[in-house]
Coordinates of C-alpha atoms in Angstrom, one line a residue:
M1 CA 20.2 35.7 -28.7
K2 CA 17.6 33.0 -28.7
F3 CA 16.4 31.1 -25.3
T4 CA 14.7 29.2 -24.0
I5 CA 12.2 29.7 -21.7
L6 CA 9.7 27.4 -20.0
F7 CA 6.7 28.3 -19.0
L8 CA 5.1 27.6 -15.5
V9 CA 1.2 27.2 -15.4
I10 CA -0.4 26.3 -11.6
F11 CA -3.8 26.0 -11.6
S12 CA -5.6 26.4 -8.1
S13 CA -9.0 24.7 -9.5
S14 CA -10.8 22.6 -11.6
G15 CA -13.2 22.2 -13.4
N16 CA -12.3 22.8 -17.1
S17 CA -13.5 20.6 -20.1
S18 CA -10.5 20.5 -21.4
P19 CA -8.6 17.0 -22.1
S20 CA -5.4 17.0 -19.5
C21 CA -2.5 16.5 -20.0
G22 CA -1.2 13.6 -18.3
E23 CA 0.1 12.7 -15.0
D24 CA 3.9 13.6 -14.8
P25 CA 3.3 17.5 -13.2
L26 CA 6.5 18.8 -14.4
I27 CA 5.2 17.1 -18.0
S28 CA 1.6 18.4 -17.9
N29 CA 2.5 22.2 -16.5
L30 CA 5.8 22.6 -18.2
K31 CA 6.2 23.4 -21.9
M32 CA 9.0 24.2 -23.4
H33 CA 8.6 27.7 -26.0
S34 CA 4.9 27.7 -26.3
M35 CA 2.0 26.3 -24.4
N36 CA -1.4 25.4 -26.5
E37 CA -3.6 26.1 -24.0
D38 CA -6.5 25.5 -26.5
T39 CA -6.2 21.8 -26.7
C40 CA -4.6 21.1 -23.6
T41 CA -5.3 22.3 -19.9
P42 CA -2.8 20.9 -17.2
R43 CA -4.8 19.2 -14.5
R44 CA -4.3 20.6 -10.8
T45 CA -1.1 20.1 -9.3
T46 CA -0.2 20.1 -5.4
Y47 CA 3.0 21.6 -5.1
P48 CA 5.6 22.0 -2.5
T49 CA 4.9 25.0 0.3
H50 CA 8.3 27.0 0.1
S51 CA 9.4 28.2 -3.0
N52 CA 13.4 26.7 -2.4
D53 CA 11.4 23.5 -2.2
L54 CA 9.6 24.2 -5.2
V55 CA 12.3 25.1 -7.2
D56 CA 14.3 22.2 -5.7
Y57 CA 11.6 19.9 -7.3
M58 CA 11.2 21.8 -10.6
I59 CA 15.4 21.3 -11.2
H60 CA 15.3 17.6 -10.0
N61 CA 12.4 16.8 -13.3
V62 CA 14.1 18.6 -15.7
R63 CA 17.1 17.0 -15.1
S64 CA 15.0 13.2 -15.7
L65 CA 13.0 15.3 -19.0
I66 CA 17.0 15.6 -20.1
K67 CA 18.4 12.2 -18.9
R68 CA 15.0 10.4 -21.0
A69 CA 16.1 12.2 -24.0
G70 CA 19.6 11.3 -23.5
D71 CA 19.2 7.7 -23.0
D72 CA 16.8 7.7 -26.1
L73 CA 19.9 9.1 -28.3
A74 CA 21.2 5.8 -29.7
N75 CA 19.8 3.4 -27.2
P76 CA 21.6 0.1 -27.1
E77 CA 18.3 -1.9 -26.9
D78 CA 17.3 -0.4 -31.0
Y79 CA 20.3 -2.4 -32.7
P80 CA 20.6 -6.4 -32.6
A81 CA 22.7 -8.0 -29.0
H82 CA 26.1 -9.0 -29.8
Y83 CA 26.8 -12.6 -30.7
S84 CA 29.7 -14.3 -29.8
A85 CA 30.1 -16.7 -32.6
K86 CA 32.1 -19.8 -31.9
D87 CA 35.3 -21.3 -33.6
G88 CA 33.7 -24.1 -36.1
E89 CA 29.9 -22.6 -36.1
E90 CA 28.3 -23.0 -39.4
F91 CA 26.0 -20.3 -40.8
D92 CA 24.3 -20.3 -44.3
F93 CA 25.3 -16.7 -44.8
I94 CA 28.4 -14.7 -43.6
V95 CA 27.9 -10.9 -43.7
V96 CA 31.4 -9.1 -43.4
G97 CA 30.9 -5.8 -42.5
A98 CA 27.7 -3.8 -41.5
G99 CA 27.9 -0.2 -43.4
S100 CA 26.0 1.3 -45.6
A101 CA 25.5 -1.8 -47.9
G102 CA 25.8 -4.9 -44.9
S103 CA 22.5 -3.5 -43.4
V104 CA 20.4 -4.0 -46.2
V105 CA 21.8 -7.5 -47.2
A106 CA 21.4 -8.5 -43.6
N107 CA 17.6 -7.6 -43.4
R108 CA 17.3 -8.8 -46.9
L109 CA 18.6 -12.3 -46.1
T110 CA 16.7 -12.8 -42.9
E111 CA 13.4 -12.6 -44.9
V112 CA 14.2 -16.2 -44.7
E113 CA 13.5 -17.2 -42.0
G114 CA 15.0 -20.7 -43.1
W115 CA 18.4 -18.9 -43.5
K116 CA 20.7 -18.1 -40.2
V117 CA 23.0 -15.0 -41.7
L118 CA 26.0 -14.0 -39.7
L119 CA 26.9 -10.4 -39.8
V120 CA 30.6 -9.2 -38.7
E121 CA 31.5 -5.6 -37.8
A122 CA 34.5 -4.6 -36.6
G123 CA 32.6 -2.0 -34.9
G124 CA 30.2 -1.2 -32.0
N125 CA 27.3 0.1 -31.8
P126 CA 26.5 4.0 -33.0
T127 CA 26.8 6.9 -30.2
K128 CA 24.8 9.5 -28.9
T129 CA 27.0 11.7 -30.3
S130 CA 26.5 10.1 -33.8
E131 CA 22.7 10.9 -32.9
V132 CA 22.6 14.6 -33.4
P133 CA 23.5 16.1 -36.6
G134 CA 24.7 19.6 -36.4
L135 CA 27.8 16.9 -34.1
F136 CA 28.5 15.4 -37.6
G137 CA 31.9 17.0 -38.0
T138 CA 33.2 15.8 -34.5
L139 CA 32.8 11.9 -35.7
Q140 CA 35.7 11.8 -37.6
N141 CA 39.0 10.5 -36.1
T142 CA 37.4 8.7 -33.1
N143 CA 37.0 5.5 -32.5
L144 CA 34.0 5.2 -34.8
D145 CA 36.6 6.5 -37.9
W146 CA 38.8 3.6 -39.8
Q147 CA 41.3 7.4 -39.7
Y148 CA 42.8 5.9 -43.2
R149 CA 44.8 8.6 -44.9
A150 CA 46.2 9.3 -48.1
G151 CA 49.2 10.8 -49.6
Q152 CA 52.8 11.3 -50.3
E153 CA 51.9 12.0 -53.8
E154 CA 53.8 12.9 -55.7
N155 CA 52.9 16.6 -56.1
L156 CA 49.2 16.4 -53.8
F157 CA 49.0 17.8 -51.3
H158 CA 51.1 20.0 -50.3
G159 CA 48.9 22.1 -48.1
F160 CA 48.0 19.3 -45.4
I161 CA 50.2 18.2 -42.2
N162 CA 52.2 15.4 -43.0
K163 CA 51.4 16.0 -46.6
S164 CA 48.5 13.5 -46.7
C165 CA 44.9 14.0 -46.7
S166 CA 42.4 12.0 -44.0
W167 CA 39.4 9.5 -45.8
S168 CA 37.4 8.9 -43.0
R169 CA 35.7 5.7 -42.8
G170 CA 33.0 4.6 -40.7
K171 CA 34.1 1.5 -38.0
V172 CA 30.4 1.2 -36.5
L173 CA 27.5 -0.4 -36.9
G174 CA 26.0 1.8 -40.4
G175 CA 29.2 2.2 -41.0
S176 CA 29.7 5.6 -42.9
S177 CA 26.0 6.0 -42.7
T178 CA 26.4 6.5 -38.9
I179 CA 29.3 9.6 -39.5
N180 CA 28.6 11.4 -42.7
Y181 CA 26.8 14.7 -43.4
M182 CA 23.5 12.4 -44.1
N183 CA 22.1 14.6 -47.1
Y184 CA 20.7 12.2 -49.6
V185 CA 22.2 12.4 -52.7
R186 CA 21.4 9.1 -54.5
G187 CA 23.3 9.6 -57.8
N188 CA 22.5 10.6 -61.9
P189 CA 20.2 8.6 -63.8
R190 CA 22.6 9.0 -66.9
D191 CA 25.3 7.3 -64.1
Y192 CA 23.7 4.1 -63.6
D193 CA 22.8 4.3 -67.6
S194 CA 26.3 4.1 -68.5
W195 CA 27.0 0.7 -66.1
A196 CA 24.3 -0.3 -68.2
A197 CA 25.4 0.8 -71.3
A198 CA 29.1 -0.5 -70.7
G199 CA 27.7 -4.3 -70.4
N200 CA 26.6 -4.4 -66.8
E201 CA 22.9 -6.0 -67.3
G202 CA 20.4 -5.3 -64.5
W203 CA 21.8 -2.0 -63.8
S204 CA 20.5 0.9 -65.2
Y205 CA 18.3 4.2 -64.0
E206 CA 15.1 2.3 -64.3
N207 CA 16.1 -1.1 -63.6
V208 CA 17.8 0.4 -59.9
L209 CA 15.3 3.5 -59.5
P210 CA 12.5 0.9 -57.9
Y211 CA 14.7 -0.5 -55.1
F212 CA 15.1 3.2 -54.1
R213 CA 11.7 3.9 -54.2
K214 CA 10.8 0.7 -51.7
S215 CA 13.9 1.1 -49.3
E216 CA 12.9 5.0 -49.0
D217 CA 10.2 6.8 -46.7
L218 CA 9.8 10.1 -47.5
R219 CA 8.7 12.8 -45.2
V220 CA 8.7 16.0 -47.7
P221 CA 5.4 17.4 -47.6
E222 CA 6.0 19.6 -50.2
I223 CA 7.7 16.9 -52.3
L224 CA 4.8 14.4 -51.2
A225 CA 2.3 16.9 -52.8
T226 CA 3.7 16.9 -56.7
E227 CA 1.8 14.9 -59.1
D228 CA 5.2 12.3 -59.8
V229 CA 6.2 11.7 -56.7
G230 CA 5.3 8.5 -57.0
K231 CA 7.0 8.0 -59.9
Y232 CA 10.9 8.8 -58.2
H233 CA 10.4 8.4 -54.6
G234 CA 8.5 5.9 -52.2
T235 CA 7.1 5.9 -48.5
G236 CA 7.0 3.0 -46.0
G237 CA 10.3 1.9 -46.8
Y238 CA 13.0 1.6 -44.2
L239 CA 14.9 4.6 -44.5
Q240 CA 13.1 7.8 -43.3
V241 CA 14.2 10.8 -45.5
E242 CA 13.0 14.3 -44.3
S243 CA 13.5 17.6 -45.1
W244 CA 16.0 19.5 -42.8
V245 CA 14.8 21.8 -39.9
D246 CA 14.9 25.2 -41.1
V247 CA 16.5 26.4 -36.9
D248 CA 18.8 28.5 -37.7
T249 CA 16.9 31.6 -40.0
S250 CA 20.2 33.7 -40.1
L251 CA 21.5 32.1 -44.0
H252 CA 17.9 33.1 -45.8
G253 CA 18.6 36.4 -46.7
F254 CA 21.9 35.1 -48.3
I255 CA 20.1 31.9 -49.8
E256 CA 18.0 33.5 -51.5
V257 CA 20.1 35.8 -52.8
F258 CA 22.8 33.3 -54.3
K259 CA 19.3 31.5 -55.2
K260 CA 18.7 34.3 -57.6
A261 CA 22.5 34.7 -59.1
M262 CA 22.4 31.2 -59.7
A263 CA 19.4 31.5 -61.9
D264 CA 21.2 34.2 -63.7
L265 CA 23.4 31.6 -64.9
G266 CA 20.8 29.0 -65.8
L267 CA 20.5 27.1 -62.9
P268 CA 17.3 27.6 -61.4
F269 CA 15.7 26.5 -57.3
N270 CA 15.9 22.6 -58.1
P271 CA 13.3 21.1 -55.0
D272 CA 14.1 17.6 -55.8
C273 CA 17.6 16.4 -56.9
N274 CA 16.7 13.1 -56.2
G275 CA 12.9 13.7 -59.2
K276 CA 13.2 14.1 -62.3
S277 CA 16.1 16.5 -62.9
Q278 CA 19.6 16.9 -61.5
S279 CA 20.8 20.0 -61.9
G280 CA 19.7 23.7 -60.4
F281 CA 20.5 25.1 -56.7
T282 CA 18.8 23.3 -54.1
K283 CA 18.1 22.6 -50.6
L284 CA 19.5 18.1 -50.0
H285 CA 16.8 15.9 -47.8
A286 CA 18.6 14.1 -45.4
T287 CA 18.5 10.6 -43.7
L288 CA 16.6 11.8 -40.7
R289 CA 14.0 10.7 -38.3
G290 CA 12.9 12.6 -35.8
S291 CA 15.6 14.9 -37.1
K292 CA 17.9 12.2 -35.4
R293 CA 21.0 10.4 -38.0
C294 CA 19.4 7.9 -39.4
S295 CA 21.8 5.9 -40.7
T296 CA 21.4 2.5 -42.4
A297 CA 22.0 0.6 -39.0
K298 CA 18.7 2.4 -37.5
A299 CA 17.3 1.8 -40.5
F300 CA 17.7 -1.7 -41.4
L301 CA 19.2 -3.1 -38.2
S302 CA 16.7 -1.9 -35.4
S303 CA 13.5 -3.7 -37.1
T304 CA 15.8 -7.1 -37.5
K305 CA 16.6 -7.2 -33.5
D306 CA 14.4 -9.7 -32.8
R307 CA 14.9 -11.7 -35.9
N308 CA 16.2 -14.6 -34.1
N309 CA 17.9 -16.2 -37.6
L310 CA 20.5 -13.3 -37.6
K311 CA 23.6 -13.2 -35.5
V312 CA 25.6 -10.3 -35.0
S313 CA 29.0 -10.2 -33.8
K314 CA 30.6 -6.3 -32.9
H315 CA 33.7 -5.6 -32.0
S316 CA 35.2 -8.6 -34.3
L317 CA 37.6 -7.8 -37.4
V318 CA 37.4 -10.1 -40.4
T319 CA 41.4 -11.3 -41.4
K320 CA 41.0 -13.5 -44.0
I321 CA 38.2 -15.5 -46.5
L322 CA 38.7 -19.1 -46.6
I323 CA 38.6 -20.2 -49.7
D324 CA 39.6 -23.9 -50.7
K325 CA 41.8 -23.6 -53.4
K326 CA 41.4 -26.6 -55.2
S327 CA 37.6 -26.2 -56.2
S328 CA 38.1 -22.3 -55.7
T329 CA 35.1 -22.1 -53.6
A330 CA 34.6 -19.5 -50.4
Y331 CA 33.4 -21.4 -47.4
G332 CA 34.0 -18.9 -44.4
V333 CA 36.1 -16.2 -42.8
E334 CA 38.7 -16.1 -40.2
L335 CA 37.9 -13.2 -37.7
V336 CA 40.1 -12.1 -34.2
K337 CA 37.5 -11.1 -31.4
N338 CA 38.9 -9.7 -28.6
E339 CA 41.8 -8.4 -30.3
D340 CA 43.3 -11.8 -30.0
N341 CA 41.3 -14.7 -30.1
V342 CA 41.4 -16.0 -33.7
I343 CA 38.5 -18.0 -34.6
Q344 CA 37.4 -19.7 -38.2
V345 CA 33.5 -19.7 -39.0
R346 CA 31.6 -21.1 -41.6
A347 CA 29.2 -20.4 -45.0
K348 CA 26.8 -23.1 -46.4
K349 CA 25.9 -20.9 -48.8
E350 CA 28.1 -17.5 -49.9
V351 CA 30.2 -14.8 -48.1
I352 CA 29.8 -11.4 -49.2
L353 CA 31.6 -8.9 -48.5
S354 CA 30.6 -5.8 -47.7
A355 CA 33.3 -4.1 -45.7
G356 CA 33.8 -0.7 -48.1
S357 CA 36.0 0.4 -50.5
I358 CA 38.9 0.2 -48.6
N359 CA 38.8 -2.8 -46.5
S360 CA 37.3 -5.4 -49.1
P361 CA 39.9 -5.1 -51.6
Q362 CA 42.6 -5.6 -48.8
L363 CA 40.5 -8.8 -47.5
L364 CA 40.4 -9.9 -51.2
M365 CA 44.4 -9.6 -51.7
L366 CA 45.1 -10.7 -47.5
S367 CA 43.0 -13.8 -49.3
G368 CA 44.6 -14.7 -52.4
V369 CA 42.8 -12.8 -55.1
G370 CA 44.9 -9.6 -56.4
P371 CA 46.8 -8.7 -58.6
R372 CA 49.7 -11.6 -59.0
Q373 CA 52.4 -9.7 -59.0
H374 CA 51.6 -7.6 -55.7
L375 CA 50.8 -10.8 -54.1
S376 CA 53.4 -12.6 -54.9
D377 CA 55.8 -9.9 -54.2
L378 CA 54.6 -9.8 -50.5
G379 CA 54.8 -13.7 -50.1
L380 CA 51.2 -14.1 -50.5
P381 CA 49.2 -17.5 -52.3
V382 CA 47.1 -16.5 -55.7
I383 CA 44.7 -18.1 -56.1
Q384 CA 42.9 -16.2 -58.4
D385 CA 44.8 -13.2 -60.2
L386 CA 42.2 -10.3 -60.9
P387 CA 42.8 -6.6 -60.8
V388 CA 41.9 -6.0 -56.8
G389 CA 42.7 -2.5 -55.3
E390 CA 43.0 -1.1 -58.7
N391 CA 39.9 1.7 -60.1
L392 CA 40.0 3.9 -56.8
Q393 CA 37.7 6.8 -57.6
D394 CA 36.6 9.3 -55.4
H395 CA 34.9 12.8 -55.6
P396 CA 38.2 14.5 -54.8
L397 CA 37.0 18.2 -53.3
M398 CA 38.8 21.8 -54.1
L399 CA 39.0 24.1 -51.2
G400 CA 40.3 26.9 -52.5
L401 CA 37.8 29.6 -53.7
V402 CA 36.4 32.1 -50.7
L403 CA 34.2 34.6 -51.5
T404 CA 33.5 38.1 -48.9
F405 CA 30.4 39.9 -48.9
N406 CA 29.0 42.9 -47.2
Y407 CA 26.3 41.4 -45.6
S408 CA 25.8 40.3 -41.6
T409 CA 22.7 38.1 -40.2
S410 CA 23.1 40.0 -36.6
T411 CA 23.0 36.8 -35.1
F412 CA 25.2 34.4 -33.1
P413 CA 24.9 31.0 -31.8
D414 CA 23.4 29.4 -28.8
S415 CA 25.8 28.7 -26.0
P416 CA 26.3 24.8 -26.6
D417 CA 24.6 23.7 -23.6
V418 CA 21.3 25.3 -24.3
S419 CA 21.6 24.6 -28.4
M420 CA 21.9 20.7 -26.8
F421 CA 19.4 21.3 -24.2
D422 CA 17.2 22.6 -27.3
F423 CA 17.6 19.4 -29.3
L424 CA 16.9 17.3 -26.3
M425 CA 13.6 18.7 -25.7
N426 CA 11.8 19.6 -29.1
R427 CA 14.7 19.0 -31.7
S428 CA 14.7 22.8 -32.4
S429 CA 18.0 24.0 -32.1
S430 CA 21.2 24.4 -34.9
L431 CA 22.0 20.9 -33.4
A432 CA 19.6 19.3 -35.7
E433 CA 20.7 21.4 -38.9
I434 CA 24.1 21.1 -40.6
G435 CA 23.8 24.7 -41.4
S436 CA 25.1 25.9 -45.1
I437 CA 26.0 22.7 -46.4
S438 CA 22.4 21.4 -46.6
Y439 CA 22.3 24.0 -49.7
A440 CA 24.2 22.1 -52.6
S441 CA 24.7 23.1 -56.3
F442 CA 25.1 20.8 -59.2
L443 CA 26.2 21.9 -62.3
N444 CA 28.0 21.6 -65.4
T445 CA 31.0 23.3 -66.8
L446 CA 29.8 22.7 -70.1
K447 CA 27.2 25.6 -70.8
G448 CA 24.0 23.6 -72.5
V449 CA 24.8 19.7 -71.2
D450 CA 22.1 18.6 -68.4
Y451 CA 24.3 16.0 -66.8
P452 CA 26.7 17.9 -63.5
D453 CA 30.1 17.8 -62.7
I454 CA 30.7 20.0 -60.6
E455 CA 28.6 19.7 -56.7
M456 CA 29.1 23.0 -54.8
Y457 CA 29.1 23.6 -51.6
Q458 CA 29.3 26.3 -49.3
I459 CA 30.7 27.1 -45.2
H460 CA 29.5 30.0 -44.1
A461 CA 31.1 32.5 -41.3
E462 CA 29.6 35.8 -39.7
K463 CA 32.7 38.5 -40.1
N464 CA 35.3 37.8 -37.4
Y465 CA 33.3 34.8 -35.9
S466 CA 36.6 32.6 -36.7
Q467 CA 35.1 29.5 -34.7
S468 CA 32.5 28.4 -37.2
L469 CA 35.5 27.9 -39.9
L470 CA 38.1 26.4 -37.4
N471 CA 35.3 23.7 -36.4
F472 CA 35.7 22.8 -40.0
L473 CA 39.3 23.4 -41.6
N474 CA 40.5 21.5 -38.1
T475 CA 38.8 18.4 -39.9
L476 CA 40.8 19.1 -42.8
S477 CA 44.2 19.1 -41.1
L478 CA 45.4 21.7 -43.3
K479 CA 49.3 23.7 -42.1
E480 CA 49.0 25.7 -39.7
N481 CA 50.2 29.4 -42.7
I482 CA 46.9 28.1 -44.3
V483 CA 44.6 28.2 -41.2
K484 CA 45.4 31.1 -40.4
E485 CA 45.2 32.9 -44.0
F486 CA 41.5 31.7 -43.6
I487 CA 40.9 33.0 -40.5
H488 CA 42.8 36.4 -41.8
I489 CA 40.0 36.8 -44.9
N490 CA 37.1 36.3 -41.8
E491 CA 38.3 38.8 -40.0
Q492 CA 38.2 41.6 -42.6
A493 CA 33.9 40.5 -43.9
Y494 CA 31.4 37.9 -43.9
T495 CA 32.7 34.8 -45.6
V496 CA 31.9 31.8 -47.3
I497 CA 33.8 29.0 -48.8
L498 CA 33.3 27.4 -51.7
L499 CA 34.1 23.4 -51.5
A500 CA 34.5 22.1 -55.4
S501 CA 33.2 18.1 -55.8
L502 CA 34.3 16.7 -58.6
L503 CA 31.4 13.9 -59.9
R504 CA 32.6 12.9 -63.2
P505 CA 36.9 11.9 -62.3
Y506 CA 38.9 10.3 -65.0
S507 CA 41.8 10.4 -62.4
R508 CA 42.4 7.0 -61.0
G509 CA 44.3 5.5 -57.6
K510 CA 44.8 2.6 -56.2
I511 CA 45.0 0.3 -53.0
L512 CA 48.0 -1.6 -52.1
L513 CA 49.1 -4.3 -49.2
E514 CA 51.4 -2.6 -46.8
N515 CA 52.6 -6.4 -45.7
S516 CA 50.9 -9.5 -45.3
D517 CA 49.7 -8.5 -41.5
P518 CA 46.0 -8.1 -41.7
K519 CA 46.1 -5.6 -39.6
K520 CA 47.7 -3.4 -40.6
Y521 CA 46.2 -0.2 -42.7
P522 CA 47.0 -0.7 -46.8
K523 CA 48.4 1.9 -48.9
L524 CA 46.5 4.3 -50.4
F525 CA 46.8 6.2 -53.4
S526 CA 44.4 8.8 -54.1
G527 CA 45.6 9.3 -57.7
Y528 CA 43.9 12.7 -57.8
L529 CA 44.5 15.2 -60.8
S530 CA 46.2 12.4 -62.9
D531 CA 43.9 12.7 -65.6
R532 CA 44.6 16.2 -67.3
R533 CA 40.9 16.0 -68.4
D534 CA 39.8 16.9 -64.4
I535 CA 41.6 20.2 -64.0
D536 CA 40.3 21.3 -66.8
T537 CA 37.4 20.5 -65.3
F538 CA 38.2 22.6 -62.1
L539 CA 39.5 25.5 -64.3
R540 CA 36.2 26.0 -65.7
F541 CA 34.7 25.7 -62.4
Y542 CA 37.1 28.7 -61.5
D543 CA 35.5 31.2 -64.7
F544 CA 31.7 29.5 -63.5
I545 CA 32.4 31.2 -59.9
D546 CA 33.9 34.8 -61.9
N547 CA 30.8 34.8 -63.3
L548 CA 28.8 34.3 -60.5
I549 CA 29.9 37.3 -58.6
E550 CA 29.2 39.8 -61.4
T551 CA 26.0 38.6 -61.2
D552 CA 24.4 41.1 -60.1
P553 CA 22.7 39.9 -56.5
L554 CA 26.1 38.9 -55.8
K555 CA 27.0 42.7 -56.9
S556 CA 24.9 44.2 -54.6
M557 CA 26.4 42.8 -51.3
D558 CA 29.6 43.4 -53.0
A559 CA 31.2 40.1 -53.6
K560 CA 34.8 40.0 -53.8
L561 CA 36.8 37.0 -54.7
Y562 CA 40.0 36.1 -52.2
E563 CA 41.7 32.7 -53.4
I564 CA 44.3 31.3 -51.3
S565 CA 47.6 33.2 -51.1
L566 CA 50.1 29.8 -51.4
P567 CA 54.0 30.9 -51.2
N568 CA 54.8 27.6 -53.7
C569 CA 52.8 28.9 -56.3
K570 CA 53.9 32.2 -56.1
I571 CA 56.3 31.8 -59.4
H572 CA 53.2 31.9 -60.8
Q573 CA 50.6 34.7 -62.2
F574 CA 48.3 34.7 -59.8
Q575 CA 44.3 33.7 -60.2
S576 CA 46.7 32.7 -63.8
P577 CA 45.4 28.4 -64.8
E578 CA 48.8 28.3 -64.0
Y579 CA 48.8 29.7 -61.0
R580 CA 45.0 28.0 -60.0
E581 CA 45.9 24.8 -60.9
C582 CA 49.0 25.0 -58.3
S583 CA 46.8 25.6 -55.6
M584 CA 44.6 22.5 -56.6
R585 CA 47.8 20.5 -55.6
H586 CA 47.9 21.7 -52.5
L587 CA 44.6 22.1 -51.5
I588 CA 43.0 19.0 -53.2
S589 CA 40.9 16.6 -50.7
T590 CA 38.2 14.1 -50.7
S591 CA 34.4 14.0 -50.1
H592 CA 34.6 10.8 -48.4
H593 CA 32.8 8.9 -51.5
Q594 CA 35.6 6.3 -52.5
S595 CA 34.7 3.6 -54.9
G596 CA 35.7 1.4 -57.2
T597 CA 38.1 -0.9 -55.8
C598 CA 36.7 -4.0 -56.7
K599 CA 35.2 -3.0 -60.0
M600 CA 31.6 -4.9 -62.0
G601 CA 31.7 -5.5 -65.7
P602 CA 31.1 -8.0 -68.2
L603 CA 33.1 -10.9 -68.4
Q604 CA 35.1 -9.0 -71.7
D605 CA 35.8 -6.6 -68.9
S606 CA 39.6 -7.3 -68.0
G607 CA 39.5 -4.6 -65.0
A608 CA 36.1 -6.2 -63.4
V609 CA 37.2 -8.3 -60.1
V610 CA 33.4 -8.6 -60.1
D611 CA 30.4 -10.0 -62.5
P612 CA 27.0 -7.6 -62.8
T613 CA 25.6 -10.0 -59.7
L614 CA 28.4 -9.1 -57.8
K615 CA 29.7 -12.2 -58.2
V616 CA 33.9 -12.4 -57.6
R617 CA 35.2 -13.9 -61.4
G618 CA 36.3 -17.6 -60.9
I619 CA 35.8 -18.0 -56.8
K620 CA 32.5 -19.8 -56.0
S621 CA 30.3 -18.9 -53.0
L622 CA 32.0 -15.1 -53.1
R623 CA 30.3 -12.0 -53.6
V624 CA 30.8 -7.9 -52.9
V625 CA 28.5 -6.2 -53.0
D626 CA 29.5 -2.3 -50.9
A627 CA 30.5 0.8 -53.2
S628 CA 33.7 -1.0 -54.8
V629 CA 31.5 -2.5 -56.9
M630 CA 30.9 0.7 -58.6
P631 CA 32.5 0.5 -61.7
N632 CA 32.4 4.8 -61.8

């Protein structure tokens, strides 16, 4: 086990020519882990005479250091102050939702000093916990999370409690960028080119790449040193992108073997999945600033907190977009403050929806923009008949594959307290990283096609070290018998759970209102596996894993494939295509990438809600700018 060591150096004489470490006796004489005496000589310090007084003095100062470091996490002063909007108050723009899109839009609009902007957010400031990368899994099902659930769908989610799947969405400044895994993946160039090919002018990869570069502040030395870095990456932008720190070296041996196995199957190591090619085995980059989370709130709002033309109304729930029926023009929003204080705020130029792929369609439908029959059934007025809430898509996540290995790291984590101390002082503990899920494999299950349809992650657990598995499994709400089987496998050997995310699903779900109450969550239908082509892609992934464990590198570690035994699937031959499809339907989950519910499309696209400039069809002065507009 690694321990934190405090070196105390007390000098009894002076006269050194080296520069002083500073005035604070603790900072000058106390170094965490190591001391560079060549560059920094502590100044002479007088301490209390009695050793017990000296220890008390040191403990007091260590506590002070920890408090200062802790206070630096999610400091409220880093974000715009709360503004209490007044009933009838008028702004040029009202932006609904301070998430991954809204934070950027609010920043850009307020660059124009003459424009007054109100940004409305249902949540509050990020918490200290959200700043610590290694604690990302603890943020789900908290007050930072809307805690949506999809479920009650025929022949899906049989392995989950209440037959439902947790869909976490951020309810906080920064939205889901404040509670996600922080891995920075832009999407495949061919995704954007397909949008443009469908008639969405201005959305090709060539069109959007300059904006990726503009927003980025890349801090990855090995990528910055490449010849074509400027073609794909930017520096000096608001969003800082770093490498994951490499504190826990216990995975290195396994990763090297796995890297060779993937190369044997034609997927060599790719140092930059956001560069020339996405395919291959890679260590992902992350939205971090100094090894702390860099959410879009930190990136794009902290830099605007002193702009007089930006006001941020926190803990404010928008319940309706105000639309003039005669002119079909949006002119403001209705919002609730402090649970029961309802006010209306007006927009002179535009209302911009950036509430996310669930909340944005919900708001549109509550405001009279949506499928005519559905709104009429709920007694809601219909201002514009549009397919809002349709075309829901996600990256379904398959959980049922487990590999075991004759492998041991012979290391165990530090205690949580020691890890937190090291993180606060040096960003040098396991809390500064997210472990094995910082690695990913982008592969196409159809050989010879350089357009990945699967992204594969790994969850590692040392033999008989169930706590690390439980920390992950408990976020999924799996049934107890299934959790026990994962744990039983781990009791026998070093365990790797394979997570396969379907990158280009054909299946579509939908969102419907429960009723006309804006505080009532909508009904979410995932539609997972409703298109046979998605099942076939996952079955080809099973074939890929069958081949992977037969590679010499994995054979050298005695790799074995386990598939979770499911009683309801025993009518099929174990590991047959029929059994595997049954397993999918039990254990399919989410990558938390919901999109498409306010689809963007050209005029001739009957399934579109917004045009390529993101204006809502048939409604003036209203746009949607979040992931709900993504066509596919």
